[in-house]
Short mmCIF file of C-alpha atoms and ligand atoms in Angstrom, two decimals:
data_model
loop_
_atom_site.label_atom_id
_atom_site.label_comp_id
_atom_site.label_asym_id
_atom_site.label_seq_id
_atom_site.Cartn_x
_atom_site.Cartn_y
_atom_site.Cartn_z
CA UNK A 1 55.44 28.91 26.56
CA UNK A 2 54.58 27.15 23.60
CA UNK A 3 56.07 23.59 23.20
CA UNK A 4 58.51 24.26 19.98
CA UNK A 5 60.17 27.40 21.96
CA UNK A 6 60.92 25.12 24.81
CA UNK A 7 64.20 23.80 23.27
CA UNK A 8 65.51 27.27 22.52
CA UNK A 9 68.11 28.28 24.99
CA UNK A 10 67.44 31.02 27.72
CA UNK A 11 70.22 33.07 27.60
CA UNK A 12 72.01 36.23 28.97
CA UNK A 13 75.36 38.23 28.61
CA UNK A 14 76.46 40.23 31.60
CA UNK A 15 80.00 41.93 31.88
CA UNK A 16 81.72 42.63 35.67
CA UNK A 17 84.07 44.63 37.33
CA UNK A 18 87.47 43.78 39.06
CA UNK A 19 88.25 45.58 42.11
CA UNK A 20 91.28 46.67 44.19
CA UNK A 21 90.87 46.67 47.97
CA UNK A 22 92.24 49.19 50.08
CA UNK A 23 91.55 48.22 53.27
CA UNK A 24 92.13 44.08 52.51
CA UNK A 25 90.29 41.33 53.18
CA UNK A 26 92.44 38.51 54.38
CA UNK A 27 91.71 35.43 56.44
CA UNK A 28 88.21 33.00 56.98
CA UNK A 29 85.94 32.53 59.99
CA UNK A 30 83.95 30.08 58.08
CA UNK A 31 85.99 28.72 54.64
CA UNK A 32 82.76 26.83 53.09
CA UNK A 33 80.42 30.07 53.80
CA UNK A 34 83.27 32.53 52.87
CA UNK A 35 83.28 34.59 56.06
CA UNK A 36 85.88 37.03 56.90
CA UNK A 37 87.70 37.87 59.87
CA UNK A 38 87.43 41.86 59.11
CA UNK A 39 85.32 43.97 56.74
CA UNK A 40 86.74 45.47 53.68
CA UNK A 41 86.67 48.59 51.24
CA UNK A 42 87.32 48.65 47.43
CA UNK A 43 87.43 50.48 44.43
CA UNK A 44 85.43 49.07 41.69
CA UNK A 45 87.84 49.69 38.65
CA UNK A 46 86.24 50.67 35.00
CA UNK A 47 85.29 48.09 32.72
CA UNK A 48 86.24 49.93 29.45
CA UNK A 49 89.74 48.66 30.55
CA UNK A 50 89.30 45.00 32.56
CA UNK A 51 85.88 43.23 32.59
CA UNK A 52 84.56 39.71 32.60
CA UNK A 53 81.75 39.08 30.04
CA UNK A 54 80.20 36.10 30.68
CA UNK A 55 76.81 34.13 29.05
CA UNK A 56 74.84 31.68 30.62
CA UNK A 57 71.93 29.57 28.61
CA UNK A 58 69.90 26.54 29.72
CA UNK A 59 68.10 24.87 27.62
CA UNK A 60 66.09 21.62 27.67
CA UNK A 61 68.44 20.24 25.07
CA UNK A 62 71.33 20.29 26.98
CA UNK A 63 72.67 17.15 28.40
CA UNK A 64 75.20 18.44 31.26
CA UNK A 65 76.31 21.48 33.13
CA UNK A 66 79.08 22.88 31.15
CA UNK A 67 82.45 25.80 31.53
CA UNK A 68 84.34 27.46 29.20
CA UNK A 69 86.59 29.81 30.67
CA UNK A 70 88.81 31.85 28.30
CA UNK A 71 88.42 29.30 25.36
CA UNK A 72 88.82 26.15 27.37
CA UNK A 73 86.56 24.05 28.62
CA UNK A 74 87.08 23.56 32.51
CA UNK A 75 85.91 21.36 35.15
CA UNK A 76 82.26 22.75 36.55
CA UNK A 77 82.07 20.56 39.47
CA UNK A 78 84.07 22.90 41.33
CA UNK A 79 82.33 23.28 45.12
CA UNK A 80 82.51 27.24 45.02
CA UNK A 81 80.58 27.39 41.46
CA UNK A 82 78.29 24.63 42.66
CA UNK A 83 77.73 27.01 45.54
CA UNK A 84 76.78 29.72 43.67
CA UNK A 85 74.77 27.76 41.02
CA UNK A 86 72.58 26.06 44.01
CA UNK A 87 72.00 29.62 45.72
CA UNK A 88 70.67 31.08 42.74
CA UNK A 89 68.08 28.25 42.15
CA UNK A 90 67.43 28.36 45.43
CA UNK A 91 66.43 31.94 45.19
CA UNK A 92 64.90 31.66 42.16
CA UNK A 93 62.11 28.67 43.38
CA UNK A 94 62.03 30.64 46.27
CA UNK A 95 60.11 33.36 44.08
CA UNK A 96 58.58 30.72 42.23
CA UNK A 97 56.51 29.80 45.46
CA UNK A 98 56.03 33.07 46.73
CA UNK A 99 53.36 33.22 43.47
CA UNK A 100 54.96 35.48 41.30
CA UNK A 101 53.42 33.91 38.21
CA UNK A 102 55.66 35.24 35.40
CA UNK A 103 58.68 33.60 37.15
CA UNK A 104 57.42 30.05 36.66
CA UNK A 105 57.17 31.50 32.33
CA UNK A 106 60.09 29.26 31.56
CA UNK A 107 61.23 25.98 32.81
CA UNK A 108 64.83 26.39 33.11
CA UNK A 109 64.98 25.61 36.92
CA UNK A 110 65.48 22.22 36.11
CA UNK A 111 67.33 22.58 32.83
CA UNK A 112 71.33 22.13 32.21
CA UNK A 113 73.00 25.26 32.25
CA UNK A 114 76.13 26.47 29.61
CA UNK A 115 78.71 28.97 31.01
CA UNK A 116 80.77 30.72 28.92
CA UNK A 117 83.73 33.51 30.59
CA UNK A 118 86.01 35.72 28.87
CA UNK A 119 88.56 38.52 30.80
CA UNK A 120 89.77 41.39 28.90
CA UNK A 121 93.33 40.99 30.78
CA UNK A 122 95.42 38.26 31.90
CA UNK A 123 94.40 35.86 34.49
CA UNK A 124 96.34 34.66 37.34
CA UNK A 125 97.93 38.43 37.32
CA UNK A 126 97.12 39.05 40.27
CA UNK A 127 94.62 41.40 39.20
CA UNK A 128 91.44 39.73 40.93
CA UNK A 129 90.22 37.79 38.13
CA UNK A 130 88.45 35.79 40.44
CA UNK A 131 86.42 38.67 41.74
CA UNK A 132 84.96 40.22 38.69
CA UNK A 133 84.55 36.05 37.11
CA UNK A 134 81.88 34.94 39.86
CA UNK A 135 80.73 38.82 39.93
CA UNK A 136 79.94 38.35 36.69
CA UNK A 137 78.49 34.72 37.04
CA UNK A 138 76.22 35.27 39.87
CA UNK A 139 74.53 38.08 37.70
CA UNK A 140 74.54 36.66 34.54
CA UNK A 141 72.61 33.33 36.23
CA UNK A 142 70.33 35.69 37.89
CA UNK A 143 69.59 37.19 34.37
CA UNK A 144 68.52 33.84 33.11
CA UNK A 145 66.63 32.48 36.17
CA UNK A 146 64.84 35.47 36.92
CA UNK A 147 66.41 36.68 39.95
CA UNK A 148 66.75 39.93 41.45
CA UNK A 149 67.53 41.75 44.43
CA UNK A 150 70.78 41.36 46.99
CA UNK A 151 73.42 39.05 45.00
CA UNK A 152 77.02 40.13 47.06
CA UNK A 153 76.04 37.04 49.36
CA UNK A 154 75.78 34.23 46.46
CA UNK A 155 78.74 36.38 44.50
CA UNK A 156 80.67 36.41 48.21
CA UNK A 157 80.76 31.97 48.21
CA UNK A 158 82.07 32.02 44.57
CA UNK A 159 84.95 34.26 45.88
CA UNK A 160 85.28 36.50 49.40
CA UNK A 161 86.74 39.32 46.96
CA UNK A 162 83.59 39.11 44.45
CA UNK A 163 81.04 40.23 46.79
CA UNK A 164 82.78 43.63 46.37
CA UNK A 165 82.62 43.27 42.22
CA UNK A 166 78.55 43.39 42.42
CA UNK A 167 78.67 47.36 42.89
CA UNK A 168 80.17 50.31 41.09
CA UNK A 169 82.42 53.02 42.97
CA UNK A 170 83.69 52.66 46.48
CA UNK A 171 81.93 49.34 48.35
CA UNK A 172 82.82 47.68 51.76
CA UNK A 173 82.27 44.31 52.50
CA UNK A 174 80.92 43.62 55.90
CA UNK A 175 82.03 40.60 57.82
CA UNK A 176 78.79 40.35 59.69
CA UNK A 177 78.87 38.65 62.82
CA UNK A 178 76.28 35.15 62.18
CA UNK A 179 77.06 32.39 61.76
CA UNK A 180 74.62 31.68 58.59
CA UNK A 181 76.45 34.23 56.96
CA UNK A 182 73.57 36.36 56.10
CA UNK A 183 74.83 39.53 57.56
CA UNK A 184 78.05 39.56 55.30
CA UNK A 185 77.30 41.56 51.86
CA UNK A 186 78.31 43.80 50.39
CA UNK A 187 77.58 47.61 50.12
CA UNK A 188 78.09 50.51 48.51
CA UNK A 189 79.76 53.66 50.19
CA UNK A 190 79.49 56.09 46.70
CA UNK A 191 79.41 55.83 43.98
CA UNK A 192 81.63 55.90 40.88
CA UNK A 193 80.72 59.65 39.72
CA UNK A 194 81.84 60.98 43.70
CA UNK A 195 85.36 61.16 42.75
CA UNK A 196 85.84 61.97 39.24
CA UNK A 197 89.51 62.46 39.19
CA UNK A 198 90.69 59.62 41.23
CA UNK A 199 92.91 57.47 38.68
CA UNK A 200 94.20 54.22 39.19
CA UNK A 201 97.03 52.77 37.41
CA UNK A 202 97.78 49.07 37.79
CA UNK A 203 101.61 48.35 36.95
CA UNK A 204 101.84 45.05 35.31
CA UNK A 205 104.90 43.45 36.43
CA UNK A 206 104.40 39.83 35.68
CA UNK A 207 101.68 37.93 33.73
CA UNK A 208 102.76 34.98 35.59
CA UNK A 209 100.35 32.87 37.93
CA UNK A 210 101.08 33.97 41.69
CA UNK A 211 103.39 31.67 43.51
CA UNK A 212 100.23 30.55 46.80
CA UNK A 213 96.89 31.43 45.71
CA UNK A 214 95.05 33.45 48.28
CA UNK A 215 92.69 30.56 49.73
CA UNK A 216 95.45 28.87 50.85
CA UNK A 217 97.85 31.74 51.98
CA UNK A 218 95.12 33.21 54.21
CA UNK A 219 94.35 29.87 55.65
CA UNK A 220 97.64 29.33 56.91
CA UNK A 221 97.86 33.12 57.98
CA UNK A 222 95.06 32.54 60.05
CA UNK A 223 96.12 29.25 61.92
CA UNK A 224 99.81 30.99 62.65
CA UNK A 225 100.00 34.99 62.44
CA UNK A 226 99.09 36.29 65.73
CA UNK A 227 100.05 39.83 63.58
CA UNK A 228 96.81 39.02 61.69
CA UNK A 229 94.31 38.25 64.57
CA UNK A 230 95.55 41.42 65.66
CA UNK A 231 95.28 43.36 62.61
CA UNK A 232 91.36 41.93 62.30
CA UNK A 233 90.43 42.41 65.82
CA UNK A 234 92.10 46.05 66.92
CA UNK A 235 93.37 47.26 63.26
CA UNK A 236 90.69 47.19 60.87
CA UNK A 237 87.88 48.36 62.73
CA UNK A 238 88.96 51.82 63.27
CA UNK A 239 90.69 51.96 59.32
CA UNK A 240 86.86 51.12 58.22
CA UNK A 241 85.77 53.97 59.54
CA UNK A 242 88.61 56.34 58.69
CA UNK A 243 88.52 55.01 55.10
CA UNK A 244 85.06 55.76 55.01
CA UNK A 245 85.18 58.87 55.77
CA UNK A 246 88.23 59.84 53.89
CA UNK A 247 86.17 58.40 50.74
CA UNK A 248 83.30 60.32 51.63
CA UNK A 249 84.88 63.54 52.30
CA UNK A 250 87.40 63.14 48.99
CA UNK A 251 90.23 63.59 50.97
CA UNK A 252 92.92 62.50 49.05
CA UNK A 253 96.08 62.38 51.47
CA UNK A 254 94.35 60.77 54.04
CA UNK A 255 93.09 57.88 51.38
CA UNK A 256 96.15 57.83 50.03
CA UNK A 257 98.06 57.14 53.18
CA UNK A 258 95.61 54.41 54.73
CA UNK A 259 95.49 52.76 51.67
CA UNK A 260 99.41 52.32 51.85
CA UNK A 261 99.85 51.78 55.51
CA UNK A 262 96.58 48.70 54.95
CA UNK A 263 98.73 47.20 51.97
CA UNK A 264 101.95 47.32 54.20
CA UNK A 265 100.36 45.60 56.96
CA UNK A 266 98.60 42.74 54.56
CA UNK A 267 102.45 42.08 53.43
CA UNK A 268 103.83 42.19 56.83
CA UNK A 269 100.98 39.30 57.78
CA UNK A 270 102.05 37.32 54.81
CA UNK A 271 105.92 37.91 56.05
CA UNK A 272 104.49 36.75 59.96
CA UNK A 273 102.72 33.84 58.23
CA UNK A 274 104.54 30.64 58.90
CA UNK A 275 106.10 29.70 56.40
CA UNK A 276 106.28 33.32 55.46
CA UNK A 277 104.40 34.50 52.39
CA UNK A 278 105.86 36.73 49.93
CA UNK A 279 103.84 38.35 47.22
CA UNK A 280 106.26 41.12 46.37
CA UNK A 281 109.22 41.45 44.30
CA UNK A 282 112.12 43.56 43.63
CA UNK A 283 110.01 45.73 41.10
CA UNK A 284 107.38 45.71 43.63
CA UNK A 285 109.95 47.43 46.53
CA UNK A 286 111.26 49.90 43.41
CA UNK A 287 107.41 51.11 43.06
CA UNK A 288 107.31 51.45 46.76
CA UNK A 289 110.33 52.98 47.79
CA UNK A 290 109.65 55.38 44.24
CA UNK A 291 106.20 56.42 45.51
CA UNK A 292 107.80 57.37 49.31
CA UNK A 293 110.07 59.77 47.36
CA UNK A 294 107.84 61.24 44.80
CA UNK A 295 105.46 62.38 47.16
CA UNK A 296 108.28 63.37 49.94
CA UNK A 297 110.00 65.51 47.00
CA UNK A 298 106.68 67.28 46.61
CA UNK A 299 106.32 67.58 50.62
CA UNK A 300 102.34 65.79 50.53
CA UNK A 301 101.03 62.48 49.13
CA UNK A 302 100.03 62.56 45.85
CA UNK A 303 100.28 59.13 44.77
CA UNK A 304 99.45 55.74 46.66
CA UNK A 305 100.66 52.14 46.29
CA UNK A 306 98.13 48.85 47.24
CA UNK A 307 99.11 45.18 46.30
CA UNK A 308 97.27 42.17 46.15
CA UNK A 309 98.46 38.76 46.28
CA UNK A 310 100.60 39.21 43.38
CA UNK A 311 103.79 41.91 42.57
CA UNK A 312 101.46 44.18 40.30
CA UNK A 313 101.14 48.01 41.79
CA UNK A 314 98.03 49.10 41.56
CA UNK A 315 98.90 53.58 42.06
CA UNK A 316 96.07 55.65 43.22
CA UNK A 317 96.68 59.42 42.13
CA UNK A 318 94.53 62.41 41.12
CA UNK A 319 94.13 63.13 37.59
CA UNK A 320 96.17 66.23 37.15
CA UNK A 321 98.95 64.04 38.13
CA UNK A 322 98.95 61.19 36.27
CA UNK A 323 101.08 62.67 32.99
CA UNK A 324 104.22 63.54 35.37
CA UNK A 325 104.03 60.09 37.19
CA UNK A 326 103.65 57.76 34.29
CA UNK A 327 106.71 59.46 33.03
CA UNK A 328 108.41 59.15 36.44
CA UNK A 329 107.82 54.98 36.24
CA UNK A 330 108.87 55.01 32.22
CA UNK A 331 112.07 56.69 33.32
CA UNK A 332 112.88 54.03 36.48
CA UNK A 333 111.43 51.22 34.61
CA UNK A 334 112.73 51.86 30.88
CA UNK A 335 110.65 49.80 28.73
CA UNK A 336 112.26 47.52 25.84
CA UNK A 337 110.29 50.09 22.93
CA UNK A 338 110.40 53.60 23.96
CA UNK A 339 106.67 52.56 22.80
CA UNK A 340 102.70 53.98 22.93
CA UNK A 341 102.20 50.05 23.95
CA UNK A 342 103.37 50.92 27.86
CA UNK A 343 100.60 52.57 28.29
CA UNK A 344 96.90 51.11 27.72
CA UNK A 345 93.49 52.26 28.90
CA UNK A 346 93.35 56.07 29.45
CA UNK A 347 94.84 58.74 27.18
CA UNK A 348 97.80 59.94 29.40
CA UNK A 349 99.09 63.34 28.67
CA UNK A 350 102.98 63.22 27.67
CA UNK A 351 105.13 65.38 30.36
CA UNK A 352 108.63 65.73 30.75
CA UNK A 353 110.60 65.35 33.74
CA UNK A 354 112.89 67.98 35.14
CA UNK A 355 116.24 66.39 36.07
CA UNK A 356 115.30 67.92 40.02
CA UNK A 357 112.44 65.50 40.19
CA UNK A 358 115.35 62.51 38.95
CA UNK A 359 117.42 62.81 41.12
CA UNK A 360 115.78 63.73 44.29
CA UNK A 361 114.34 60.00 43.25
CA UNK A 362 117.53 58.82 42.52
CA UNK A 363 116.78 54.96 42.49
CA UNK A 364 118.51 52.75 39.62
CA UNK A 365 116.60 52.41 37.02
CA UNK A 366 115.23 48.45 35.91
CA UNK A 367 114.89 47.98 32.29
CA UNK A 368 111.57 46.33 31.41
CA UNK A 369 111.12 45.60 35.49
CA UNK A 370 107.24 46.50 34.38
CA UNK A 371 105.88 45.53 30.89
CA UNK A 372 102.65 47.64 30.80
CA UNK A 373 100.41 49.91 32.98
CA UNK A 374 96.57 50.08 32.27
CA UNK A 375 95.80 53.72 33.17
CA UNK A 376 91.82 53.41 34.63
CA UNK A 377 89.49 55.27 36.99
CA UNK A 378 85.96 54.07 39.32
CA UNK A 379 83.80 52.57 37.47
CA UNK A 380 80.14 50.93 37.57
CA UNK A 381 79.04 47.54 38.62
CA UNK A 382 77.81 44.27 36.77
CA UNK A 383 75.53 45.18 33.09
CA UNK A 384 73.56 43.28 31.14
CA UNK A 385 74.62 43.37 27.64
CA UNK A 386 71.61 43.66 25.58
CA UNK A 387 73.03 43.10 22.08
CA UNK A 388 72.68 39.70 20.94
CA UNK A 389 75.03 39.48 18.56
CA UNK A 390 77.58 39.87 21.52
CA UNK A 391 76.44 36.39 23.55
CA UNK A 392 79.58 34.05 23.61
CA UNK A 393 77.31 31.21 23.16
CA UNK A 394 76.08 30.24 19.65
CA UNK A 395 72.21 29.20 19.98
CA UNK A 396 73.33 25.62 19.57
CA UNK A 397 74.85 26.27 23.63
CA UNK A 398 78.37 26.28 22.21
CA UNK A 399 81.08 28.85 21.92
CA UNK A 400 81.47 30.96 19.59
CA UNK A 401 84.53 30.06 17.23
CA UNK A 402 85.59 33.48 18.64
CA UNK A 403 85.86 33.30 22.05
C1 LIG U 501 94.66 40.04 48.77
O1 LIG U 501 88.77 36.82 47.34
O2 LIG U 501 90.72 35.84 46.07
O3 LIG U 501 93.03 40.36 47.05
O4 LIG U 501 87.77 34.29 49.20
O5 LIG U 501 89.55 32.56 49.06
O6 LIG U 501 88.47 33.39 46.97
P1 LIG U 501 88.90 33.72 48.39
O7 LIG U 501 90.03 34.85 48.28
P2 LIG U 501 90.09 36.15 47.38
O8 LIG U 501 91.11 37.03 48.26
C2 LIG U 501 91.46 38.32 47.92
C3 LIG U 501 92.55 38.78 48.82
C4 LIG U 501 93.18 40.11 48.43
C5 LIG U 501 92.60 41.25 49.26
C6 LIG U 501 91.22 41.74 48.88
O9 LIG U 501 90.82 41.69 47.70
O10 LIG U 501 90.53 42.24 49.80
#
């Protein structure tokens, strides 16, 4: 590399999917590896409606390891992006000695590196920003350092949840039984284009940070719910498998209803967890106790409820019901404009609703109990944004006076 090109930062833009679990991953064998107790499933959600983008540059120019998240520089000394930062290099001088010449073409192995993160939605929603942020970093470092190949296990120490984020469609974690961790990646089951008219609508119900953050809530669920140890050891083995092959054979009902019955029983370990846990809400219980009736006033399961640690719904349904459903959570949750705003993402059909469908619902209705719903389907994993003109760093290594 010639000498004058050598202060020029290396840099790459990569963009990264959240994703909703439906058979959940909660609780640590290992909390510095990241190890779960049980394997998990997820949908990767589209990233026309929630992404990360994130660049990374080094350069010989820089002085320190720097973070901007969202506009604001934060603390990089964190232990979980250290993690991920040191398992990249690793991998990457790994190559370097295995004498593949082009990786040694630039220097930045031992060069400062600049981070720069934007989300697309809120953070803190509850809508596993944290997943589709270290998805997102753990590519875009292996973009600049030349790495390629399995990433779930470097994106799994950033955040358990992430490791799921490097893949489009329908993925499962697996816990893996060593103790090195090496046997707990990620994988995908299908992908995104299997199931073209699943749709997933995540009601937002708060933009407020969650109350206990997971990493602390499952490490107290694990020292005192004896509900959890048995959910991990007798419950979530044989729901793998079932999920799997309810994903495989599209078979909606039977997603539908494991996916509700796997959210219930995450809540209920929160609720065993001493001091109990609780992630939901009275809007949360409406969208439950709503969904239960829709689909019993149609006599079959049409639409499915997951949450995370947070009150947002995320609804699974298929396409061709989407129209009368949005309508059904406008009428029980009457939004302050009678406004286009409630509904972002996906063109939804309008429908009306017949006054049977009402009041075989029949709950009271709770003005502005959900602000918005982002109306999304599958979608891809982690990209590499080619344009340029779209890095978040200016060639200097700073932001962009537009992030
Ligand atoms: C309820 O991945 O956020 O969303 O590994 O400590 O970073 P850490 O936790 P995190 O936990 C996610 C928990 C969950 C369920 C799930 O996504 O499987």
């Amino acid at each position: 590399m010639p000498e004058d090109s050598m202060d020029k930062p290396y840099i790459a833009t990569c963009t990264a999917p959240v994703n909703i679990a439906v058979i959940k991953y909660w609780g640590k064998r290992n909390e510095e590896l990241i190890l779960p107790i049980n394997s998990s499933l997820s949908v990767t959600l589209h990233q026309d409606q929630l992404k990360t983008t994130t660049t990374v540059a080094t350069s010989r120019a820089f002085l320190e390891d720097r973070l901007w998240l969202n506009g604001k520089e934060e603390d990089i000394t964190h232990p979980r992006l250290q993690s991920c930062l040191r398992e990249i290099r690793r991998l990457a001088r790994k190559r370097r000695n295995v004498g593949d010449p082009d990786s040694t073409d630039f220097a930045g192995l031992s060069h400062k590196v600049h981070i720069c993160s934007v989300n697309n939605f809120p953070t803190a929603a509850g809508l596993a920003s944290s997943a589709a942020g270290f998805a997102c970093l753990v590519y875009s470092l292996a973009q600049v350092f030349g790495v390629e190949g399995e990433l779930s296990g470097i994106a799994r120490q950033g955040s358990g949840s992430a490791c799921r984020s490097m893949y489009g469609g329908f993925v499962q974690w697996i816990m893996g039984n060593k103790d090195d961790g090496k046997d707990s990646l990620a994988q995908q089951v299908e992908p995104e284009t299997h199931w073209p008219e699943l749709r997933i609508l995540v009601l937002v119900a708060s933009a407020e940070r969650k109350p206990i953050g997971s990493t602390s809530g499952m490490q107290t669920s694990v020292q005192t719910s004896c509900l959890l140890k048995h959910r991990a050891e007798s419950v979530v083995p044989v729901r793998m498998e079932e999920m799997i092959e309810a994903v495989r054979r599209k078979d909606f009902s039977a997603f539908a209803e494991l996916t509700m019955k796997d959210s219930n029983q995450f809540h209920a370990t929160c609720f065993d967890t001493y001091p109990p846990i609780f992630y939901l809400n009275g809007v949360s219980q409406q969208v439950i106790h709503l969904v239960h009736r829709y689909n019993r006033h149609y006599g079959e399961t049409r639409v499915a409820y997951s949450f995370d640690a947070g009150p947002n719904a995320v609804i699974f349904t298929l396409q061709q019901y989407v129209p009368e459903f949005v309508r059904v959570v406008q009428h029980f949750f009457p939004p302050d404009t009678n406004g286009e705003d409630f509904i972002k993402g996906l063109t939804v059909k309008r429908a009306t609703l017949s006054e049977e469908l009402k009041q075989s619902i029949g709950l009271e209705p709770i003005p502005k109990g959900i602000n918005y719903i982002i109306s999304t389907k599958a979608g891809p994993g982690p990209r590499v944004v080619e344009d340029p003109s779209q890095h978040l760093l200016s060639p200097d290594g700073l932001p962009k006076k537009t992030v």
